[in-house]
PDB file of C-alpha atoms and ligand atoms in Angstrom:
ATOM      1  CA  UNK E   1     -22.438  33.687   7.328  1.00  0.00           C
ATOM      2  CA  UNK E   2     -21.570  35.153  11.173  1.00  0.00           C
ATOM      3  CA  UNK E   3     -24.460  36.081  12.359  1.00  0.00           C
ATOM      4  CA  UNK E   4     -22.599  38.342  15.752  1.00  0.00           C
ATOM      5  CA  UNK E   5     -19.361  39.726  15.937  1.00  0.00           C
ATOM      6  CA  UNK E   6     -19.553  39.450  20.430  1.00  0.00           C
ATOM      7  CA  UNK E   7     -19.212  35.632  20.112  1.00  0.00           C
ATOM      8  CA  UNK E   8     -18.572  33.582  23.500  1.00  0.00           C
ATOM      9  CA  UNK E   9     -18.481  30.352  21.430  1.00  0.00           C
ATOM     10  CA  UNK E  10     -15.841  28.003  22.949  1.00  0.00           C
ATOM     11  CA  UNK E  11     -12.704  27.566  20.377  1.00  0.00           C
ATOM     12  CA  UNK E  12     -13.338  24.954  18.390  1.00  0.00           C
ATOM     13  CA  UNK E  13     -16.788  25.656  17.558  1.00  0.00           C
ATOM     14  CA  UNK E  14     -17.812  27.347  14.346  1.00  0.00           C
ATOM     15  CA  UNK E  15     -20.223  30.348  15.318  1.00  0.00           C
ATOM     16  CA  UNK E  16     -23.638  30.493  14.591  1.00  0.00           C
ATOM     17  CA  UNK E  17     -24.605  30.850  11.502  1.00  0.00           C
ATOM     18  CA  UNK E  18     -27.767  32.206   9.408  1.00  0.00           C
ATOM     19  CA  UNK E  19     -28.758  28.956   8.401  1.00  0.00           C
ATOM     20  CA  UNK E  20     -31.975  27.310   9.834  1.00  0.00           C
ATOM     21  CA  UNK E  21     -31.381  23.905  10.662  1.00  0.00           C
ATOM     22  CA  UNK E  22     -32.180  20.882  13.100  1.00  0.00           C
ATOM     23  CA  UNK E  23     -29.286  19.903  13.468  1.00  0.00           C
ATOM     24  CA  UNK E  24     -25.237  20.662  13.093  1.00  0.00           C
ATOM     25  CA  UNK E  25     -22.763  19.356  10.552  1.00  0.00           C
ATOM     26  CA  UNK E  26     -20.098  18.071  12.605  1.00  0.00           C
ATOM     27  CA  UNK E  27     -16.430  16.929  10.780  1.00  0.00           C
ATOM     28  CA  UNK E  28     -14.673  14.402  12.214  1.00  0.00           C
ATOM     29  CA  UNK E  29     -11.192  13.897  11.198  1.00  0.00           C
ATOM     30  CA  UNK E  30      -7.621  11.542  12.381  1.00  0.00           C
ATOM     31  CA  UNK E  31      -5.194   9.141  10.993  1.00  0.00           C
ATOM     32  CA  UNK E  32      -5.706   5.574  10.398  1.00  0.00           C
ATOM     33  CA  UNK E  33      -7.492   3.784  12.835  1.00  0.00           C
ATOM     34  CA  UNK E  34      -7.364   6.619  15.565  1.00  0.00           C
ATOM     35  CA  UNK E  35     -11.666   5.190  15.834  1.00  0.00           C
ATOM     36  CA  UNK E  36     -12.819   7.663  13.410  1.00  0.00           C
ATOM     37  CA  UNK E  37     -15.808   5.271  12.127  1.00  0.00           C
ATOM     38  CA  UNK E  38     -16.706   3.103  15.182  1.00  0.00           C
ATOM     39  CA  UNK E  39     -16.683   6.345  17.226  1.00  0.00           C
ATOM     40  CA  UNK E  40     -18.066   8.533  15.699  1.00  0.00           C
ATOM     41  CA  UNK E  41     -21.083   5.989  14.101  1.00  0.00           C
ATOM     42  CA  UNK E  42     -21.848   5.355  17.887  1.00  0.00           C
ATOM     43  CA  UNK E  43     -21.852   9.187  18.805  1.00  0.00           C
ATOM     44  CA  UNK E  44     -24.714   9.699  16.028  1.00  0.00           C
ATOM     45  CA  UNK E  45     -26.640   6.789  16.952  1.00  0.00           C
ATOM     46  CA  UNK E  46     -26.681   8.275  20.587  1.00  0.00           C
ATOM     47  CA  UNK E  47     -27.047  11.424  19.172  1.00  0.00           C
ATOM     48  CA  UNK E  48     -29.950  10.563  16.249  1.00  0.00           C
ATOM     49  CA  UNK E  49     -27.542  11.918  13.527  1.00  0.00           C
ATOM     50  CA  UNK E  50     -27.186  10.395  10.455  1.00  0.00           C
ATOM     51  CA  UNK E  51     -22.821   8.980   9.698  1.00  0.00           C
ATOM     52  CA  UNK E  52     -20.629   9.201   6.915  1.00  0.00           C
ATOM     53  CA  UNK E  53     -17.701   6.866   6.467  1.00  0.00           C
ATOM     54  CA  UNK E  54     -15.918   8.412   4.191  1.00  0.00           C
ATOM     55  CA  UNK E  55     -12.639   6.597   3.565  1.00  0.00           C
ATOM     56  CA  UNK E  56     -15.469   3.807   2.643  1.00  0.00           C
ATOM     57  CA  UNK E  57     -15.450   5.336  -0.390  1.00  0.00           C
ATOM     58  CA  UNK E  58     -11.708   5.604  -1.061  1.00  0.00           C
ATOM     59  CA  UNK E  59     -11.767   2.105  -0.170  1.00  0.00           C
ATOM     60  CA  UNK E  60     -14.298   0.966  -2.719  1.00  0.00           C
ATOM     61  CA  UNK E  61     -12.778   2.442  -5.503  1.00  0.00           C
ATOM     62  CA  UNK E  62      -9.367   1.403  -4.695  1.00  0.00           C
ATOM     63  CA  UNK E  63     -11.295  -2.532  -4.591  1.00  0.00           C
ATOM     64  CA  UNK E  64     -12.883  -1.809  -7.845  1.00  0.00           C
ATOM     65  CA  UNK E  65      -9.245  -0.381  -9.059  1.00  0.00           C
ATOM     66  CA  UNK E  66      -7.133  -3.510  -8.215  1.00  0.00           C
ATOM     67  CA  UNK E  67     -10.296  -5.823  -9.115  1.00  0.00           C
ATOM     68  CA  UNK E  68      -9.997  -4.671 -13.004  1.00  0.00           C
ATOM     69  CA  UNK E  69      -6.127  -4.079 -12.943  1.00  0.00           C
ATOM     70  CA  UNK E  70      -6.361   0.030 -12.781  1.00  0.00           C
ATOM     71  CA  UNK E  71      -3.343   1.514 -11.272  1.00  0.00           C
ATOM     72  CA  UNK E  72      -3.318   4.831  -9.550  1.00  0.00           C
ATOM     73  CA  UNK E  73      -1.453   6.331 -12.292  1.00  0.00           C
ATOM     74  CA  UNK E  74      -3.878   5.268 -14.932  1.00  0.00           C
ATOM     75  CA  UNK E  75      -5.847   8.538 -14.130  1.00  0.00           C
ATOM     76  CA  UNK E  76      -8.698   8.120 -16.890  1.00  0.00           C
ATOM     77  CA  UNK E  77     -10.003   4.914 -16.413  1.00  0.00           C
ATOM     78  CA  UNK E  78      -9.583   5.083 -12.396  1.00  0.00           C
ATOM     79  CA  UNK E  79     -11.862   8.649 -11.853  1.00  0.00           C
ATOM     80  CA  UNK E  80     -15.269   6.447 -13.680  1.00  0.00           C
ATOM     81  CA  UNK E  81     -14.769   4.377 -10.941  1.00  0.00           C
ATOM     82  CA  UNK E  82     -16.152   6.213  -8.785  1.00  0.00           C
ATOM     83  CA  UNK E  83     -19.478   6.534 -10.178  1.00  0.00           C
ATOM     84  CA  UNK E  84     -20.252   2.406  -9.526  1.00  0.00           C
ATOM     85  CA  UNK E  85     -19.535   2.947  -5.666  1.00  0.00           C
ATOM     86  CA  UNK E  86     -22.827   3.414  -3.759  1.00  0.00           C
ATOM     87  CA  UNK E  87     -22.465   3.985   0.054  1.00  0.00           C
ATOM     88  CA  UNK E  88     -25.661   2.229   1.635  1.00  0.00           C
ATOM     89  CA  UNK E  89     -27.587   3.276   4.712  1.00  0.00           C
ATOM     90  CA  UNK E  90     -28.338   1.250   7.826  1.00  0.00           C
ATOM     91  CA  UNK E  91     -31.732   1.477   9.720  1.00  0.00           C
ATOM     92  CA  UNK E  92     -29.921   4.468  11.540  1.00  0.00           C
ATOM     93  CA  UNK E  93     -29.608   6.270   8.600  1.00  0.00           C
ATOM     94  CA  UNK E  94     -25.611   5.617   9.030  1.00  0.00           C
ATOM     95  CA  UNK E  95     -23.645   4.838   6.107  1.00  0.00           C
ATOM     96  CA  UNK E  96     -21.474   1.988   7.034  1.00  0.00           C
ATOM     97  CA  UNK E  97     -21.908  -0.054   3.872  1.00  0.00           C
ATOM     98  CA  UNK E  98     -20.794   0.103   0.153  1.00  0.00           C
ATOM     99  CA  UNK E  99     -21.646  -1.433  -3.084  1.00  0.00           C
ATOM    100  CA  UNK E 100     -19.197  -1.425  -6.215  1.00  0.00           C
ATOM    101  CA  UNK E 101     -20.516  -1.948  -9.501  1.00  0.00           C
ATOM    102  CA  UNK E 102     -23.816  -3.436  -7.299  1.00  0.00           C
ATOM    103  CA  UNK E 103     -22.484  -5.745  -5.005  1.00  0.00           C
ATOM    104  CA  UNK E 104     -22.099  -5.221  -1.623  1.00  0.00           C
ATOM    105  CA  UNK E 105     -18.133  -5.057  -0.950  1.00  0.00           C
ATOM    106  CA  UNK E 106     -17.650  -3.853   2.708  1.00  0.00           C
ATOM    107  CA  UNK E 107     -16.319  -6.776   4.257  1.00  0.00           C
ATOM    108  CA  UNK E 108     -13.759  -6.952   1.418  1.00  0.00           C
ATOM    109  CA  UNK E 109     -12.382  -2.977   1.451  1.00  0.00           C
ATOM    110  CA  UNK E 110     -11.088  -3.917   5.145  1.00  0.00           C
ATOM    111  CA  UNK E 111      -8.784  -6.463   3.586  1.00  0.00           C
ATOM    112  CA  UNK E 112      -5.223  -6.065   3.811  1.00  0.00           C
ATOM    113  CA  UNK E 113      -4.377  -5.746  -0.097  1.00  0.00           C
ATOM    114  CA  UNK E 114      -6.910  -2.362   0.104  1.00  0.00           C
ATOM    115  CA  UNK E 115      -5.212  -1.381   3.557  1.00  0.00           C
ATOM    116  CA  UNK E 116      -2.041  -1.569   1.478  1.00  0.00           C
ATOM    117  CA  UNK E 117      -2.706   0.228  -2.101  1.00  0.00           C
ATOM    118  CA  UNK E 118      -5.435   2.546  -0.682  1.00  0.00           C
ATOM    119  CA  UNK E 119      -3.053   5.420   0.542  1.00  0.00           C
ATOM    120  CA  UNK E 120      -1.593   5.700  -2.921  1.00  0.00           C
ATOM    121  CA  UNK E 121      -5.130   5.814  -5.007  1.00  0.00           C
ATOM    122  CA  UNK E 122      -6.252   8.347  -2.300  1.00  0.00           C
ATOM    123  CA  UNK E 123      -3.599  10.445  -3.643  1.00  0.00           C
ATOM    124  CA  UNK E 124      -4.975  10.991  -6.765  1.00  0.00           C
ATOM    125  CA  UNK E 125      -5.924  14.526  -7.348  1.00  0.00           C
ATOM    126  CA  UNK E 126      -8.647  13.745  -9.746  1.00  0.00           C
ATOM    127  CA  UNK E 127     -10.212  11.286  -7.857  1.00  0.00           C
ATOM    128  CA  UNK E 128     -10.371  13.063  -5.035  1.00  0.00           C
ATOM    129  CA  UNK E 129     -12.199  16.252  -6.888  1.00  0.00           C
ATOM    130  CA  UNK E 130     -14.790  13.587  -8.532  1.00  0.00           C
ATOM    131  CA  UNK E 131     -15.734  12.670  -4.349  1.00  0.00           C
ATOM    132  CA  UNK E 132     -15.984  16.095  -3.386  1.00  0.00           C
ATOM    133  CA  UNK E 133     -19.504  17.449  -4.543  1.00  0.00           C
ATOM    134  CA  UNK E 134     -20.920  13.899  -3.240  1.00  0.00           C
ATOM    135  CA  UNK E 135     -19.607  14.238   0.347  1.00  0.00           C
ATOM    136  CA  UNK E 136     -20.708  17.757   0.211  1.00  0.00           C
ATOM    137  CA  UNK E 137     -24.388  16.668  -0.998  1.00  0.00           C
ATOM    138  CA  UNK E 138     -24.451  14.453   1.761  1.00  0.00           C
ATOM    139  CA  UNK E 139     -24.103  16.776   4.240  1.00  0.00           C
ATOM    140  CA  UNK E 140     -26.254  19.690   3.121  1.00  0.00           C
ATOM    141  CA  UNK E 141     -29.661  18.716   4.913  1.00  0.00           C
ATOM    142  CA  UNK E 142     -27.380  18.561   8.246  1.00  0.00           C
ATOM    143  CA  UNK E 143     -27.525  16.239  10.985  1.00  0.00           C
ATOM    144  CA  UNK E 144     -24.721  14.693  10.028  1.00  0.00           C
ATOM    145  CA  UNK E 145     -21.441  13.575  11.390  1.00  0.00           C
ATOM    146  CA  UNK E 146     -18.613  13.009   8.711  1.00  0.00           C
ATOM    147  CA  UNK E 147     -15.431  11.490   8.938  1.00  0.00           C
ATOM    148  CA  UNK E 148     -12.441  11.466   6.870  1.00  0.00           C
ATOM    149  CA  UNK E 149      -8.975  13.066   7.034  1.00  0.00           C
ATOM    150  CA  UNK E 150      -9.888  16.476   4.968  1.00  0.00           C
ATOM    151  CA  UNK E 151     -13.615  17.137   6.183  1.00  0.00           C
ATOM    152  CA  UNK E 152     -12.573  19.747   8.123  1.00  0.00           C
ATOM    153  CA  UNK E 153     -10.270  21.196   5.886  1.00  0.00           C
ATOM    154  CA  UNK E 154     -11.508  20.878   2.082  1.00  0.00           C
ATOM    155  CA  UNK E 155     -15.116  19.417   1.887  1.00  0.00           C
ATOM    156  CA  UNK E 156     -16.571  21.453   4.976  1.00  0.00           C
ATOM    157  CA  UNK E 157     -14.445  24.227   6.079  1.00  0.00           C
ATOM    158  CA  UNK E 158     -18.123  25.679   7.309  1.00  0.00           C
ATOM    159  CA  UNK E 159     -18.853  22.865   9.470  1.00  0.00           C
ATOM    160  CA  UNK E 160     -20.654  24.005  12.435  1.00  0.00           C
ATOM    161  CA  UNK E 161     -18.005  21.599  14.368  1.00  0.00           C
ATOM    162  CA  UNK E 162     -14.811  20.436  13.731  1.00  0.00           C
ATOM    163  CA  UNK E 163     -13.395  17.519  15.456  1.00  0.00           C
ATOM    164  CA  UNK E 164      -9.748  15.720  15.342  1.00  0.00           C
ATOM    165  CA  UNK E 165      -9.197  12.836  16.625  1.00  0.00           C
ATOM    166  CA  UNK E 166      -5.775  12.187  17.508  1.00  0.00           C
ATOM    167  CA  UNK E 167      -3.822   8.823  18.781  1.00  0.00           C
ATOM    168  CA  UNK E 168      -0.346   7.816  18.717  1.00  0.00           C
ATOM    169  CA  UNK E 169       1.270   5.398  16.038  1.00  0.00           C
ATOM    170  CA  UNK E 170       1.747   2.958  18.609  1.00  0.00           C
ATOM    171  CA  UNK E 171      -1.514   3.129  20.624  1.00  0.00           C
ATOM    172  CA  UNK E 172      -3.218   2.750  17.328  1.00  0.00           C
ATOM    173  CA  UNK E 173      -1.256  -0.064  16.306  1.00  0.00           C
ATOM    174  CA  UNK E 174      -2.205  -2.043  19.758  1.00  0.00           C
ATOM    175  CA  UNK E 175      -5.381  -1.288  18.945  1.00  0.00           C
ATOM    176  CA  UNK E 176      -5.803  -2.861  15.910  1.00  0.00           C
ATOM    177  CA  UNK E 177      -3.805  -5.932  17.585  1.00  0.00           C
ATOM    178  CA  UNK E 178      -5.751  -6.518  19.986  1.00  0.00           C
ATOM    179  CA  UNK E 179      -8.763  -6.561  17.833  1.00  0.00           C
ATOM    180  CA  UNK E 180      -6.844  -9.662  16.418  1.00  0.00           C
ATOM    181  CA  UNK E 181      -5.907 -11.117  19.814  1.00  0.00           C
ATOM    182  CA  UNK E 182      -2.173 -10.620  19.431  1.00  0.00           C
ATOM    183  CA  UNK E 183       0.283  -9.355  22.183  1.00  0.00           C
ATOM    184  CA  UNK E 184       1.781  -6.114  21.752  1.00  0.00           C
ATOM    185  CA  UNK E 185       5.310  -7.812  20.748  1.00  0.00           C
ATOM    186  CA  UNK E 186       3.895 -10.370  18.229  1.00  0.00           C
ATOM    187  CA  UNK E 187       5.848  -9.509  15.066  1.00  0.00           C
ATOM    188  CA  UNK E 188       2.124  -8.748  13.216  1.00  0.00           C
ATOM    189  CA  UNK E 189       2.029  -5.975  16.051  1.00  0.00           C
ATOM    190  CA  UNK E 190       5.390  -4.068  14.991  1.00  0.00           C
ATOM    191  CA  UNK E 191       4.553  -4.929  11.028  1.00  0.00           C
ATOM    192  CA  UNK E 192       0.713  -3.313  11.581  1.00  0.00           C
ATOM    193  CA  UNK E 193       2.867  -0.157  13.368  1.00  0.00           C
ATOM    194  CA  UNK E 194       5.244   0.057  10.269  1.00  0.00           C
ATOM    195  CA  UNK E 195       1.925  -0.089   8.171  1.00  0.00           C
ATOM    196  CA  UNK E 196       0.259   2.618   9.934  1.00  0.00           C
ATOM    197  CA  UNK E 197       3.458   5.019   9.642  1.00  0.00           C
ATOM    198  CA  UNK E 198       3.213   4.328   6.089  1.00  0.00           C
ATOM    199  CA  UNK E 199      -0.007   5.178   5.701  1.00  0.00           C
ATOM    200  CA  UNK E 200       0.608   8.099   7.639  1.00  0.00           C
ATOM    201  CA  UNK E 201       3.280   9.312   6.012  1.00  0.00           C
ATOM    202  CA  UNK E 202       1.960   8.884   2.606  1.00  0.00           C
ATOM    203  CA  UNK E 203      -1.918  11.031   3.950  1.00  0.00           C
ATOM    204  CA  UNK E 204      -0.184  13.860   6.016  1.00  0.00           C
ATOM    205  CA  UNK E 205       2.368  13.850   2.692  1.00  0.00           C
ATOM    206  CA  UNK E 206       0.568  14.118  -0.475  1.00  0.00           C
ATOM    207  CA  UNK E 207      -0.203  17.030  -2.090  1.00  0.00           C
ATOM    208  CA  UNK E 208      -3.515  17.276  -2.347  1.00  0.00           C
ATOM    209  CA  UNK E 209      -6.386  17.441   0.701  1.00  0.00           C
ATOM    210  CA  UNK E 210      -3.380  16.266   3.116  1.00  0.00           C
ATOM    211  CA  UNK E 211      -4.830  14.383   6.361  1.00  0.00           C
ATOM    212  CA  UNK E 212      -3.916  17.809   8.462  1.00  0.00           C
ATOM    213  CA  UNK E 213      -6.090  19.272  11.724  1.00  0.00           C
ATOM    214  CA  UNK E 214      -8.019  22.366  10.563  1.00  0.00           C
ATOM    215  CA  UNK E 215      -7.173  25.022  12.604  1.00  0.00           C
ATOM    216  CA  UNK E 216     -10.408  25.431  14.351  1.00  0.00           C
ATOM    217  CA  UNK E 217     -11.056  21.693  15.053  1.00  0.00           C
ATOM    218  CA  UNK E 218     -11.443  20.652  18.666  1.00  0.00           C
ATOM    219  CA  UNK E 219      -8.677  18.059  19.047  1.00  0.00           C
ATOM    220  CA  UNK E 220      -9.586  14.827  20.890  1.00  0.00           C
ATOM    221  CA  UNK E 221      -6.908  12.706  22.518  1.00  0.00           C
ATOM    222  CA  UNK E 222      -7.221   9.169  22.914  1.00  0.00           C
ATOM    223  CA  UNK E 223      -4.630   7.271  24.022  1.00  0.00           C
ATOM    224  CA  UNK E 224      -5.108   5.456  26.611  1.00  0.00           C
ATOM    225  CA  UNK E 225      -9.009   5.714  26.589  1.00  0.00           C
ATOM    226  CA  UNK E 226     -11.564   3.541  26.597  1.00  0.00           C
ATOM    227  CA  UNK E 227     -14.283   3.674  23.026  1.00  0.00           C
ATOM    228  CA  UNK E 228     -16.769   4.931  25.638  1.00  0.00           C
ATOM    229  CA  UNK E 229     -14.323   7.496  26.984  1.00  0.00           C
ATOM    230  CA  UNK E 230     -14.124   8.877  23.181  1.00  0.00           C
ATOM    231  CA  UNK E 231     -17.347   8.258  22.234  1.00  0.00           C
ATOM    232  CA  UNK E 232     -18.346  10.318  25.514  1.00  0.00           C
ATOM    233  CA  UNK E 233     -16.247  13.409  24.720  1.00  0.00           C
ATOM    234  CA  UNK E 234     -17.029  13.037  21.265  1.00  0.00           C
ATOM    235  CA  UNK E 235     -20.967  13.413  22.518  1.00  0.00           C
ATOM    236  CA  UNK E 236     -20.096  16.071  24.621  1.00  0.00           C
ATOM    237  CA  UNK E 237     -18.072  18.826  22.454  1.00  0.00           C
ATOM    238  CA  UNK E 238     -21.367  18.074  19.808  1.00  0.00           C
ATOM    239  CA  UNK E 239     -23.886  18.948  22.541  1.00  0.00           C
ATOM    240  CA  UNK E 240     -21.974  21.677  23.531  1.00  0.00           C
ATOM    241  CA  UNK E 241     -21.844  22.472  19.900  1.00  0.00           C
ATOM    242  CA  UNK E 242     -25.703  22.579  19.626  1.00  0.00           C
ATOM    243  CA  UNK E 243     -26.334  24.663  23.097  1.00  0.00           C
ATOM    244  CA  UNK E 244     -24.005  27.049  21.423  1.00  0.00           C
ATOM    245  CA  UNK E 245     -26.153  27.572  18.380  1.00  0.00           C
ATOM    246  CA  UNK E 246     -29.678  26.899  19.887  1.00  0.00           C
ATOM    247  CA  UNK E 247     -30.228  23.579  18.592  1.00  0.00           C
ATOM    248  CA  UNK E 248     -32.145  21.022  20.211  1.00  0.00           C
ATOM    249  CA  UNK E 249     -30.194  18.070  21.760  1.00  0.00           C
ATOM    250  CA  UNK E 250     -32.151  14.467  20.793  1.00  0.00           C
ATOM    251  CA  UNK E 251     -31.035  11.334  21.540  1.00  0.00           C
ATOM    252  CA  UNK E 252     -29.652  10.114  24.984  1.00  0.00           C
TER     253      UNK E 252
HETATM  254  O1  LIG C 301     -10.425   6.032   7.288  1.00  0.00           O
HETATM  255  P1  LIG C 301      -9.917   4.859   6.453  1.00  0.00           P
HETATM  256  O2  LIG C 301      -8.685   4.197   7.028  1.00  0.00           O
HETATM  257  O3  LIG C 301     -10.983   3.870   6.138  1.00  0.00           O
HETATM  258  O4  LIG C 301      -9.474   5.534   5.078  1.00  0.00           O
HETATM  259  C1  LIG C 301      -8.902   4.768   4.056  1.00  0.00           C
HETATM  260  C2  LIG C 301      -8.016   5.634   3.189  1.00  0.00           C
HETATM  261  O5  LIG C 301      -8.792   6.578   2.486  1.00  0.00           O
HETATM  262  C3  LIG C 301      -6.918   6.393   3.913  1.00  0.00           C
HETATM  263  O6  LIG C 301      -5.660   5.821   3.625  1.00  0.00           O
HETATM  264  C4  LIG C 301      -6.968   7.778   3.380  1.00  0.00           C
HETATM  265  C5  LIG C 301      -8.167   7.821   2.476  1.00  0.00           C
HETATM  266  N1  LIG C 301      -9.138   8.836   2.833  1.00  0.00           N
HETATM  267  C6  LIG C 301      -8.918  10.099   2.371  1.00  0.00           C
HETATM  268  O7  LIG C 301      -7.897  10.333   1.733  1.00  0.00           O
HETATM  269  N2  LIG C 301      -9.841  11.074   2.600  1.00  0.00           N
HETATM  270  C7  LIG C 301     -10.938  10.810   3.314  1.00  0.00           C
HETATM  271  N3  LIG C 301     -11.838  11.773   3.524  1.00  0.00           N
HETATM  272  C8  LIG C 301     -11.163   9.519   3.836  1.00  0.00           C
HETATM  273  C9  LIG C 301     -10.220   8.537   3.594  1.00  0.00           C
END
């Protein structure tokens, strides 16, 4: 798909390709609440591209899985699941929202019994091959920023732009504290920091699609930065991204 072998693209960004397109498909990758979703949701609003939350979907069916008593080894009935989660699109084209078996269930796949058993369904080989041709559907028009932990790696190794966002443990923890008003020594702090290492450990662990940077990703730091700081080099390596392969910047 290289179009020119005297590339001055700067690393991290895919090179151009022959594909005629608007816009780029950008994956956008990091642990557990390194701001994966809020970031990168704002960066296409700013940006007019359309958002995919992806671990929305993981979420759903691990709701739908513990709703009707399916356990992540109970491989048959859990894969089906999958088909009665429907991610829905705000005004901005961004999915944010998701429906199991028709009801709107995003407030409850941020609950702390999915936080908990969602690592572990995630896992699941089969599962995870049943959500691969819809992620890659949704990002075949372009325009589209994706997050996950494997986007760069197994459902869009061609992205035109890889991105990983990358925090500490603990800066992610405080986070997610603070977002609950509690002081960074408040015993919920250091249980939501074991939790994350868990959760880590289990996603960078498993076997299949492990959360891992792709090699060509452009890693983004971001401890100790603001959302706007992230959201501002997130908008930056995506124009750059475009003025390297003659797209069109929108948005502001
Ligand atoms: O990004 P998140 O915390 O909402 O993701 C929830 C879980 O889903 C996470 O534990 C790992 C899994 N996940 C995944 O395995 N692959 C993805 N592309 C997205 C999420």
């Amino acid at each position: 798909m290289t179009t020119d072998s005297t590339d001055s693209t700067p690393p991290g960004i895919a090179r151009p390709t022959v594909r005629t397109k608007s816009r780029l498909i950008v994956a956008l990758d990091g642990p557990s609440s390194s701001g994966k979703s809020t970031v990168g949701a704002e960066a296409a609003r700013r940006l007019g591209y359309r958002f995919c939350d992806t671990g929305l979907l993981y979420r759903a069916v691990t709701w739908l899985a513990v709703d009707r008593g399916v356990t992540p080894d109970q491989v048959a009935a859990l894969v089906p699941l999958a088909d009665e989660i429907r991610l829905v699109a705000d005004a901005r084209r961004r999915l944010r929202h998701v429906e199991a078996a028709g009801r709107d269930v995003t407030a409850e796949v941020r609950e702390a019994a999915v936080d908990r058993a969602v690592s572990d369904y995630s896992k699941v080989p089969e599962l995870r091959a049943a959500l691969v041709p819809r992620q890659r559907g949704l990002a075949s028009e372009g325009g589209i920023i994706m997050a996950g932990r494997d986007i760069g790696t197994i459902i869009l190794p061609d992205a035109d732009l890889k991105v990983y966002l990358s925090a500490s443990a603990e800066e992610r923890a405080t986070r997610r504290a603070a977002q609950r008003n509690l002081p960074p020594d408040d015993p919920e702090t250091v249980q939501i920091l074991q939790e994350l290492r868990r959760r880590d450990a289990i996603d960078t662990g498993r076997a299949t699609a492990p959360l891992r940077r792709a090699d060509d990703a452009v890693v983004i730091r971001t401890d100790g930065n603001t959302f706007e700081q992230t959201v501002a080099a997130v908008t930056r390596v995506i124009r750059l991204a475009e003025r390297a392969k003659g797209v069109a910047s929108a948005g502001r």
